[in-house]
Coordinates of C-alpha atoms and ligand atoms in Angstrom, one line a residue:
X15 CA 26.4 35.3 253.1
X16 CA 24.8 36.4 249.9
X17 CA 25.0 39.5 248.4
X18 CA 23.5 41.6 245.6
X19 CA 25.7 43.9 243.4
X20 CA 24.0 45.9 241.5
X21 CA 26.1 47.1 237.9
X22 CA 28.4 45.7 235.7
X23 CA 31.3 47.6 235.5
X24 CA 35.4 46.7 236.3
X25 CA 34.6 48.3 239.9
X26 CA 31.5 45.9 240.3
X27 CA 33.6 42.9 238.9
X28 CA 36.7 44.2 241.8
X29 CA 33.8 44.1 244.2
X30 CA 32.4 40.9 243.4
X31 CA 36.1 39.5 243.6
X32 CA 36.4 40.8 247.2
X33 CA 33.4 39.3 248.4
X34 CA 34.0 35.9 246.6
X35 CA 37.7 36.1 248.9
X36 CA 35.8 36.6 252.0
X37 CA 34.1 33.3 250.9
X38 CA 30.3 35.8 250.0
X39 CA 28.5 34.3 247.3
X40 CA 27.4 36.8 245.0
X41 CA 24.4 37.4 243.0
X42 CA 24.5 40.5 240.1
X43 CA 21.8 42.9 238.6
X44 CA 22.9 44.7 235.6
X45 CA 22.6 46.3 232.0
X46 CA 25.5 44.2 230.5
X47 CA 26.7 40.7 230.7
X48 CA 30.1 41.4 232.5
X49 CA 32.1 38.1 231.7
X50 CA 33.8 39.0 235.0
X51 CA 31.4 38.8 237.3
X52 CA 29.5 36.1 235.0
X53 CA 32.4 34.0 236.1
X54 CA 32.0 34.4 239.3
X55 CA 28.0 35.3 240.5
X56 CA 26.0 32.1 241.4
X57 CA 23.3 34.3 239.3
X58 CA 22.4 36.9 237.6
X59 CA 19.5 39.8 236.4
X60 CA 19.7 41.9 233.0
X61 CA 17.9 45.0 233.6
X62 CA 18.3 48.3 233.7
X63 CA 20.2 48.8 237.2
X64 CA 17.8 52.2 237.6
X65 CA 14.6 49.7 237.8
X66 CA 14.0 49.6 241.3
X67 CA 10.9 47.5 241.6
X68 CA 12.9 44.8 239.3
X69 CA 16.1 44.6 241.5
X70 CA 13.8 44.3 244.8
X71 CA 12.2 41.5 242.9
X72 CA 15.5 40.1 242.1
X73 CA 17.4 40.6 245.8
X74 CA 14.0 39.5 247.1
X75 CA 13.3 35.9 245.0
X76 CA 17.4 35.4 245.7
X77 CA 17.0 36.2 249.9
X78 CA 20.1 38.0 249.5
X79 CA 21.4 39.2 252.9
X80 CA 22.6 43.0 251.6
X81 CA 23.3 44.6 248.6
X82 CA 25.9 47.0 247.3
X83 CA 25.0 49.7 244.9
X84 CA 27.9 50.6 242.1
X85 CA 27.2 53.3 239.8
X86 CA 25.6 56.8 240.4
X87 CA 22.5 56.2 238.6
X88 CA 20.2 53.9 240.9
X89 CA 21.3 55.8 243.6
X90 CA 19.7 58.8 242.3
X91 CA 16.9 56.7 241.3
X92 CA 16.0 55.8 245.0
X93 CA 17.3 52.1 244.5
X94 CA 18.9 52.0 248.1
X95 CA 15.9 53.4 249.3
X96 CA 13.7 50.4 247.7
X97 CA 16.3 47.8 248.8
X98 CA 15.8 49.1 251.9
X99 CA 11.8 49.3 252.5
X100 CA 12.5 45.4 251.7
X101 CA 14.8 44.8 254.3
X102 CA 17.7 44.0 252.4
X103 CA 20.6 45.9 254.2
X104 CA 21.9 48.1 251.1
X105 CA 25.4 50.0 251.0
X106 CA 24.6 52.9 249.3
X107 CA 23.0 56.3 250.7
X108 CA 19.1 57.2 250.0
X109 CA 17.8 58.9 246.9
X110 CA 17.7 62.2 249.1
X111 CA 21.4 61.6 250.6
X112 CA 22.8 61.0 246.8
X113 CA 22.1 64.7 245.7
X114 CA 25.8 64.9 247.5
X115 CA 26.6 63.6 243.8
X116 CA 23.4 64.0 241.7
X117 CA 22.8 67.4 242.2
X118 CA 25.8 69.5 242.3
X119 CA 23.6 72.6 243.4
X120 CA 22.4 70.4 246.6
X121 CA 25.8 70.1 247.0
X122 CA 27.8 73.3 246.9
X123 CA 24.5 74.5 249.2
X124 CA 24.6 71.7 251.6
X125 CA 28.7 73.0 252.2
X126 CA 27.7 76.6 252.0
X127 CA 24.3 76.5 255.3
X128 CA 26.9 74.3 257.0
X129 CA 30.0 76.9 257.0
X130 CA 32.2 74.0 255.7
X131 CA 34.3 76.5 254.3
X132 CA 36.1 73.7 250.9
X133 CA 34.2 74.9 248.0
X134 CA 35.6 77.3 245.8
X135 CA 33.9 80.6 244.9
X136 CA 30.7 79.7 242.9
X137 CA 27.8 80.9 241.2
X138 CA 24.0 79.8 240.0
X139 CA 22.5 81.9 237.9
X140 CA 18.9 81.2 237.5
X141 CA 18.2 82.5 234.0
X142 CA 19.8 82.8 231.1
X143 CA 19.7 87.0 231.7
X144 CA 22.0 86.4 234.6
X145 CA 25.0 84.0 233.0
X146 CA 26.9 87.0 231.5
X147 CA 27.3 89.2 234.8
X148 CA 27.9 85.8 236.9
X149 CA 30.6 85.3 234.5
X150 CA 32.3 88.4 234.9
X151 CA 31.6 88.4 238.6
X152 CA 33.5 84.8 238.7
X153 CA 36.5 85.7 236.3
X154 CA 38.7 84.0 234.1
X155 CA 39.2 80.8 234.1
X156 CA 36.1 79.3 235.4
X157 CA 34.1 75.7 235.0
X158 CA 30.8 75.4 233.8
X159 CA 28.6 72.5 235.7
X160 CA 25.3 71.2 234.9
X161 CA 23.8 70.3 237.9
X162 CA 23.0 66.7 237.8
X163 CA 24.9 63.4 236.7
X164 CA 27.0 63.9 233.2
X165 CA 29.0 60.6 233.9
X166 CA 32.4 63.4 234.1
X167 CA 31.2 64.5 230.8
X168 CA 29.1 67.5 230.8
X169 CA 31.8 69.8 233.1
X170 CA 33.9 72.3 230.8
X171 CA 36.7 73.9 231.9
X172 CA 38.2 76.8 230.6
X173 CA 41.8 76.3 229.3
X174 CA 40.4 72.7 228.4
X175 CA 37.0 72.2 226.9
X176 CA 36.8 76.1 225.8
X177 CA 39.0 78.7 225.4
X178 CA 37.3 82.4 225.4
X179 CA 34.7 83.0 228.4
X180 CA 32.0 83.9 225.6
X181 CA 31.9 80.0 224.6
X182 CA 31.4 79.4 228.2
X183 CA 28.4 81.6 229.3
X184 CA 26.8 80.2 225.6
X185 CA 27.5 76.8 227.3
X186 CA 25.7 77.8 230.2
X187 CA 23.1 79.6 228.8
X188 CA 22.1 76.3 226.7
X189 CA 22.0 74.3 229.6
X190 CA 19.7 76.7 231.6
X191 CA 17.4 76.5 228.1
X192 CA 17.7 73.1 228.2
X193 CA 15.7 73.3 231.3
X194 CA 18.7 72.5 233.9
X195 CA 20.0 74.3 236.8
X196 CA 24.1 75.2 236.1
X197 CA 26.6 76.0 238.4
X198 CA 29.6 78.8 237.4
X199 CA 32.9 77.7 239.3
X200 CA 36.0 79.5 239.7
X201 CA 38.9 77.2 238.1
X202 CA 40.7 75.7 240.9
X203 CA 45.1 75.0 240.1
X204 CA 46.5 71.9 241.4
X205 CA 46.4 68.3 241.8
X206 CA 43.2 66.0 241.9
X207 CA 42.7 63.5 244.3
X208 CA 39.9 61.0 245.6
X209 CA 39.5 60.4 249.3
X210 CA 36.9 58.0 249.5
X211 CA 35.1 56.7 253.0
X212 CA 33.0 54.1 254.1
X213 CA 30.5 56.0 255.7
X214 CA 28.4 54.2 258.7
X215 CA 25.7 55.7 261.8
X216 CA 28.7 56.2 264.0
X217 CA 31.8 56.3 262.2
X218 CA 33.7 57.5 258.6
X219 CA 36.2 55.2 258.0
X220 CA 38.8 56.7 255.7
X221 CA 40.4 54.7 252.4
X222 CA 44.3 55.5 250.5
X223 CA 43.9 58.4 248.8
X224 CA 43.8 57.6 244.7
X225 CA 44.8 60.0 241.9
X226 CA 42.5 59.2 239.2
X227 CA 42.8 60.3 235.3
X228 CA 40.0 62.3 234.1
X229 CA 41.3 63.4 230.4
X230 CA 41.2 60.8 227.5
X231 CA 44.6 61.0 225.9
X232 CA 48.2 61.3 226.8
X233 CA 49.4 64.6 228.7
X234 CA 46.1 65.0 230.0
X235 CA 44.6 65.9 227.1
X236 CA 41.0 65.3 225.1
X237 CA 38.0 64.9 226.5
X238 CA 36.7 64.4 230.4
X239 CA 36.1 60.7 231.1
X240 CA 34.8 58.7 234.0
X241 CA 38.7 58.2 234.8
X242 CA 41.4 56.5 232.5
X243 CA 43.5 54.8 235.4
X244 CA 44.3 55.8 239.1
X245 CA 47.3 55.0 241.3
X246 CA 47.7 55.0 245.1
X247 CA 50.8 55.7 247.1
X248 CA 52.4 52.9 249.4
X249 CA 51.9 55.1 252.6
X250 CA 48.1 55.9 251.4
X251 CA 49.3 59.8 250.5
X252 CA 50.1 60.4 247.3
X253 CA 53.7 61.9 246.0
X254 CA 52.1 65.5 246.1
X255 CA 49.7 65.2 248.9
X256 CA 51.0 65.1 252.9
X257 CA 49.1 63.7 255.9
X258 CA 48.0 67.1 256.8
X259 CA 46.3 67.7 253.4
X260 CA 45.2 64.6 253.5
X261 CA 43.5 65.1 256.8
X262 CA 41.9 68.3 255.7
X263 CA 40.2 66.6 253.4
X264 CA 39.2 63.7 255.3
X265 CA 37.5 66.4 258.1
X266 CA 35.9 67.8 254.9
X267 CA 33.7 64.2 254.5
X268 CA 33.5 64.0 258.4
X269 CA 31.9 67.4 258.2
X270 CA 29.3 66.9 255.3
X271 CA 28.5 63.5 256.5
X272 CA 27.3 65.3 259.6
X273 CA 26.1 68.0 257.9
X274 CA 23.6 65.3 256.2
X275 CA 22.8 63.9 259.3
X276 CA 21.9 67.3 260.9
X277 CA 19.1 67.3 258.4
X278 CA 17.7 64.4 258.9
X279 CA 19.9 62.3 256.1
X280 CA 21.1 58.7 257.5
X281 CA 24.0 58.0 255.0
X282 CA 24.9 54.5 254.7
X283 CA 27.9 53.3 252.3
X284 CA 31.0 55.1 250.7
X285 CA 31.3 58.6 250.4
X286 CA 33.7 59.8 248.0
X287 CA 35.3 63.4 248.4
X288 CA 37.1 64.6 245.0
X289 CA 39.5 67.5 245.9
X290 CA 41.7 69.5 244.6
X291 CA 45.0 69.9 246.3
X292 CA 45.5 74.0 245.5
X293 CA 48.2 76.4 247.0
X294 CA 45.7 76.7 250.3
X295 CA 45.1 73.3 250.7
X296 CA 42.4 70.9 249.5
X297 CA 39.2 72.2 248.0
X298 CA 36.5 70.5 247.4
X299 CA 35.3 69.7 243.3
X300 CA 32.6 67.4 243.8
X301 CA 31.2 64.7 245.9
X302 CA 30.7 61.0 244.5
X303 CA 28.2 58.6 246.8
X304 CA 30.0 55.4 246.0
X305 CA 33.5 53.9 245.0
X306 CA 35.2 55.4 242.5
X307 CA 35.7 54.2 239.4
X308 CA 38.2 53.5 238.8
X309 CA 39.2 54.6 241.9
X310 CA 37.2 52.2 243.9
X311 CA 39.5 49.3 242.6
X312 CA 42.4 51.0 244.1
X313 CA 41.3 50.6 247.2
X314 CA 39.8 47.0 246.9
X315 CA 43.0 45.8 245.6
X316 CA 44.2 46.8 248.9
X317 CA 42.0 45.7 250.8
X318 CA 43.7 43.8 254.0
X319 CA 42.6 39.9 253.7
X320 CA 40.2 40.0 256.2
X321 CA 36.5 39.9 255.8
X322 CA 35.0 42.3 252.7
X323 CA 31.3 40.6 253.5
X324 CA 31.6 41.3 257.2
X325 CA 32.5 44.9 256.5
X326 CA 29.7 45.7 253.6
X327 CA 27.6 43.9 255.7
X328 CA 28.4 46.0 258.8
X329 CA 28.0 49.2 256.6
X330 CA 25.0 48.1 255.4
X331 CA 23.4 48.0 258.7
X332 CA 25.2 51.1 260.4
X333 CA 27.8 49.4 262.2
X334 CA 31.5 48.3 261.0
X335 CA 34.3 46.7 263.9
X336 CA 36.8 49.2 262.8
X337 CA 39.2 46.5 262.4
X338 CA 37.8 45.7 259.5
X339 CA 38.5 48.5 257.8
X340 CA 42.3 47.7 257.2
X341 CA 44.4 48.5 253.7
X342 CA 47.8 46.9 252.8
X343 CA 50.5 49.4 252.3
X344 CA 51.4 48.6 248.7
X345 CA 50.7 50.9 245.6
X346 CA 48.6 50.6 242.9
X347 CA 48.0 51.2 239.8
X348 CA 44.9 50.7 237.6
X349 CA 44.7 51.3 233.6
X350 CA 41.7 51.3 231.8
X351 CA 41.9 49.7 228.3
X352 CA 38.9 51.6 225.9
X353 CA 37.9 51.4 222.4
X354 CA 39.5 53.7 220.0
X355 CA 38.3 57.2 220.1
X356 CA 37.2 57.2 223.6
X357 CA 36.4 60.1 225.3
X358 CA 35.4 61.6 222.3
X359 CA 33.9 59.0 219.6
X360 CA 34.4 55.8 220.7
X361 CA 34.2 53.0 218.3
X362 CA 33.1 50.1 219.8
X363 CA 33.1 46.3 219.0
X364 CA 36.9 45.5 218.3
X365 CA 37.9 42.2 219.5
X366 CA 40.8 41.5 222.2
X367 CA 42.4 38.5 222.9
X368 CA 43.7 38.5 226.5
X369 CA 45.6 35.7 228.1
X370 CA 44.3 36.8 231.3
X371 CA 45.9 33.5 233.3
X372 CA 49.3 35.0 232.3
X373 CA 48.7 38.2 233.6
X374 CA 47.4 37.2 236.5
X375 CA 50.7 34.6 236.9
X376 CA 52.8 38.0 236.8
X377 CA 50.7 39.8 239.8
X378 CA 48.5 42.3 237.6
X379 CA 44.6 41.8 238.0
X380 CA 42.4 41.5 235.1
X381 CA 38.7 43.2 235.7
X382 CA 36.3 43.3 233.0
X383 CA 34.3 46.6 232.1
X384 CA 32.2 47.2 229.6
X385 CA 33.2 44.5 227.2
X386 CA 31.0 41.3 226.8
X387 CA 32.6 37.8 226.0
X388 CA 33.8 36.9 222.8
X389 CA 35.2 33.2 222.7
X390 CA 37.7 32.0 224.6
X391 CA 40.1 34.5 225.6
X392 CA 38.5 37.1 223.5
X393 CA 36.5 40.0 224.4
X394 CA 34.1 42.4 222.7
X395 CA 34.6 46.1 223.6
X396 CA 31.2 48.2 223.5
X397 CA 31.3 51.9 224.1
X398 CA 32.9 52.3 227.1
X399 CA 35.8 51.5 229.8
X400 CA 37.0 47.6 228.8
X401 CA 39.0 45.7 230.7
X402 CA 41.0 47.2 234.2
X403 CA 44.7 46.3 234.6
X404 CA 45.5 46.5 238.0
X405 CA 49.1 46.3 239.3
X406 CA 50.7 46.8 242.7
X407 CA 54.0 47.0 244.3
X408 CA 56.3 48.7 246.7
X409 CA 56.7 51.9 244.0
X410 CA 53.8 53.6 242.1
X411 CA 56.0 53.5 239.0
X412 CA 57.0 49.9 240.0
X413 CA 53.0 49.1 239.8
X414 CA 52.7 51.2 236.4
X415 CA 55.6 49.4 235.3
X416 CA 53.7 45.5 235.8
X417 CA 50.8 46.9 234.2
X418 CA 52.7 47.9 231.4
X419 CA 54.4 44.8 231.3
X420 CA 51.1 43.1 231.2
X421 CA 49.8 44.4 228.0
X422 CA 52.2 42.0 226.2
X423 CA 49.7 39.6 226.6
X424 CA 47.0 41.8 225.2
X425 CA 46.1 41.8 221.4
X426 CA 43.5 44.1 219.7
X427 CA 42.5 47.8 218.8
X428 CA 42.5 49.8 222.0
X429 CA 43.6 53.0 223.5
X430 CA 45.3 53.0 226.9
X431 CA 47.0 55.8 228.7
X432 CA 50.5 54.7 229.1
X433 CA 51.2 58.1 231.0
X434 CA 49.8 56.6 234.1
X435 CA 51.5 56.1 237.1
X436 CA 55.2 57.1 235.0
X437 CA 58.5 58.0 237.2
X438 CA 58.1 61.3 235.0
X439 CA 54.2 62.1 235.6
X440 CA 54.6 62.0 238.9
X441 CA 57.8 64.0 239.3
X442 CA 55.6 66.5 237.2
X443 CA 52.7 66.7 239.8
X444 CA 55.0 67.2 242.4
X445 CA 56.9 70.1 240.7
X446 CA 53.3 71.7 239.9
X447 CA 52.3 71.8 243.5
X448 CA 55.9 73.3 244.3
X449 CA 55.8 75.9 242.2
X450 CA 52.3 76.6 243.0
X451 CA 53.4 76.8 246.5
X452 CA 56.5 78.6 246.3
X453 CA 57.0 81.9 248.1
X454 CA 55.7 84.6 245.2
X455 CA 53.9 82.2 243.3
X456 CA 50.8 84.3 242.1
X457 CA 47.5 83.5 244.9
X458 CA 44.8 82.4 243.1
X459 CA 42.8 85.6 242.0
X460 CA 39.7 84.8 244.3
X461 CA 39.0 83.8 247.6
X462 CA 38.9 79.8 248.3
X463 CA 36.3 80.6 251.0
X464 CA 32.4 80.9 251.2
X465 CA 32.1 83.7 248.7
X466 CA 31.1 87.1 250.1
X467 CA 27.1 88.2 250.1
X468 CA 25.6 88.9 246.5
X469 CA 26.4 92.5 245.8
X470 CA 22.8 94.1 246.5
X471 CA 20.2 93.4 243.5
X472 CA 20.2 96.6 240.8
X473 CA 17.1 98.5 240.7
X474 CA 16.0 95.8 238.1
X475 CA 16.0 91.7 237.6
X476 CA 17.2 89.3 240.6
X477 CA 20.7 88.7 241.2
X478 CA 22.2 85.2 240.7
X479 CA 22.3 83.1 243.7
X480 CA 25.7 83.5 245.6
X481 CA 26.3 80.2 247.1
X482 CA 29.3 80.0 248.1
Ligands
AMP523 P1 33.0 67.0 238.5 O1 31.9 66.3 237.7 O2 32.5 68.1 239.3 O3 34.0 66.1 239.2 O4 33.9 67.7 237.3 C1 34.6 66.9 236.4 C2 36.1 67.3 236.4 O5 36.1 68.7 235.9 C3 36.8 67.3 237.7 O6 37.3 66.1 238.0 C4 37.9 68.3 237.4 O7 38.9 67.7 236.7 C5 37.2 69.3 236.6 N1 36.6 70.4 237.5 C6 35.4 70.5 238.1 N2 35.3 71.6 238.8 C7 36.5 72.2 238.7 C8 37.0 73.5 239.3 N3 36.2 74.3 240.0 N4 38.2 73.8 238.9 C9 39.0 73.1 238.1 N5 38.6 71.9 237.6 C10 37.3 71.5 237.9
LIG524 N1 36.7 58.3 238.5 C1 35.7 59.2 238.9 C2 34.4 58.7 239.4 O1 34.3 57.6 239.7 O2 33.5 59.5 239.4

């Protein structure tokens, strides 16, 4: 079987690997020459992964039996859709079905008409006139979203990326001059976590749950990111999240995937539900229409040796053999290694030299990112997330603790979180969600519900939309 991916990131390269183990051959279409999946495609397209009419041209020329679509962008370009009209079986929803992720506004609506009562209390004003009253009607601390794609960037949260709820609404207020559509959150407390899915006509087939690291630095600190590192617990919970959460969450995807199909949206791939684990129980922050990443590799790591093609393959066309869908009960860790400054200023083009054959002799995974080759056993790193450790064992800090080990064989300029996956982070996430939980812990100021009606418009302007 041969199979398109389309991008070049580490999660492309993980599932290039995957496929290549369940004997696929694999063909790649993307910006950058990934020396990863170089090594392993039997060929490969530079173009811009957004170009639809290219990459049908490509999967076409190539008879490629189904593709697999990455990152966000071509999915919000319609790329799926054009894969599709050329009968190539594509994982990855339809332009319409990715406003899930590429329009946060589709989103929180979508939740709000269905009564699928996860998203926080949320408002979107709809001119520049309104920000100020939708602030004070939201409270302190609140999130400012723009509406489409920011890569993780573009979301501010107060406490974080601003401090007094003036720099917020001016935030807001530039985005809606800018021409886009914002959303005002309340600030959900607690723990992230990813619950991913493969999503097919008749079935939503959960993955572990992953805890991914959004901040740049150290103590969750700096900048928003695409995600530093992830873990994943042994049992497929995580140290602060039990079955029952986790199940909440998982009904959350069941419900928006049928949600979709109530209105007419077939939704065929992975559907990835990124929660917050509060005092109530799991609220819904966003939802992603692919893997994760670096989540994604998480659950590829652990994915059960049995046949990768047959299940992408299966998703692809709207059917899967659930016994395909089968993770090893190991943990995980991934850390990203990124050029100095990441997150903020990233200065690219510093050279490492990785003895990747030694890591891999000691169990860790080497996946390459954005970094482009650089003689043997030297990399280039460009602007982004380099090169993906990946570790696993019985213990989460056991994984972290491989991966750590690992960098020994890693020589270069480059930031890494070293935070990730610690005995002592995690103890801390627990203790959070205790003492957010304890008996006489103060509830979260605001209803986690559908927000109540708009309060009746004033004599003059239109209120803000109240969508729940
Ligand atoms: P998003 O693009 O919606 O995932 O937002 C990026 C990151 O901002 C999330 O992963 C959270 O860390 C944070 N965030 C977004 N919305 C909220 C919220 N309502 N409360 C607290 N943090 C949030
Ligand atoms: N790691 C977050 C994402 O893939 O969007």
């Amino acid at each position: 079987m041969r199979f398109l991916v389309v991008g070049g990131g580490a999660r492309e390269h993980a599932i290039g690997v995957a496929l290549v183990r369940a004997n696929a051959e694999v063909v790649v279409a993307s910006a950058n020459t990934n020396p990863g999946l170089e090594a392993i495609a039997s060929a490969s397209l530079r173009t811009d992964p957004t170009d639809a009419p290219r990459v049908v041209e490509f999967a076409r020329a190539l008879r490629v039996d189904a593709a697999v679509i990455g990152p966000e962008t071509p999915l919000a370009a319609g790329v799926a859709d054009a894969l599709r009209a050329a009968e190539v079986p594509t994982v990855g929803p339809s332009k319409d079905a990715a406003r899930i992720e590429s329009s946060k506004v589709f989103c929180r609506e979508l939740l709000a008409r269905h009564q699928i009562l996860a998203s926080p209390r949320v408002l979107a004003p709809s001119s520049v006139d309104e920000v100020d009253r939708a602030v004070a009607e939201i409270g302190s601390p609140f999130v400012v979203k723009p509406d489409g794609l920011t890569a993780g960037k573009g979301v501010w949260v107060q406490g974080a990326d601003f401090s007094e709820a003036k720099e917020g609404a001016t935030y807001a207020k530039s985005l809606l001059l800018q021409g886009g559509r914002v959303l005002l959150e309340e600030k959900l407390e607690g723990e992230e976590f990813s619950q991913m899915a493969f999503v097919t006509d008749d079935g939503v087939y959960p993955m572990p749950a992953v805890q991914d690291f959004k901040r740049a630095l150290e103590g969750n600190r700096g900048g928003n990111t695409g995600g530093m590192g992830s873990y994943s617990q042994r049992d497929h919970l995580l140290p602060f999240l039990s079955a029952t959460d986790r199940d909440a969450a998982i009904e959350v995807v069941r419900r928006t995937v049928d949600a979709l199909r109530e209105d007419g949206m077939r939704y065929r791939g992975v559907l990835y539900g990124g929660f917050m684990l509060t005092a109530r129980g799991p609220v819904l922050v966003e939802f992603n229409a692919r893997f994760g990443d670096p989540e994604g590799i998480n659950a590829l790591t652990l994915y059960e040796d049995g046949d990768f093609a047959a299940l992408l393959l299966g998703v692809a066309t709207g059917h899967v053999d659930p016994n395909l869908v089968r993770f090893r009960l190991r943990s995980t860790v991934v850390k990203y290694l990124v050029p100095p400054g990441y997150g903020d200023r990233p200065k690219p083009g510093g050279l490492l030299e990785i003895d990747a054959p030694a890591i891999e002799a000691e169990g860790v995974h080497v996946l390459f990112g954005s970094v482009e080759a650089a003689g043997p056993g030297t990399v280039r790193l460009g602007n982004s997330r380099g090169v993906a450790l990946v570790g696993e064992a019985s213990a989460i800090h056991e994984a972290g603790s491989r991966v750590e080990a690992a960098l020994a064989h890693v020589r270069g300029d480059y930031y890494v979180r070293h935070d990730i996956g610690t005995k002592e982070d995690l103890a801390r996430r627990v203790e959070h969600l205790r003492q957010l939980r304890a008996p006489g812990a103060k509830p979260s100021p605001l209803p986690l519900s559908v927000a109540p009606p708009a309060a009746p418009p004033s004599s003059a302007g239109t209120p803000e939309q109240l969508i729940g």
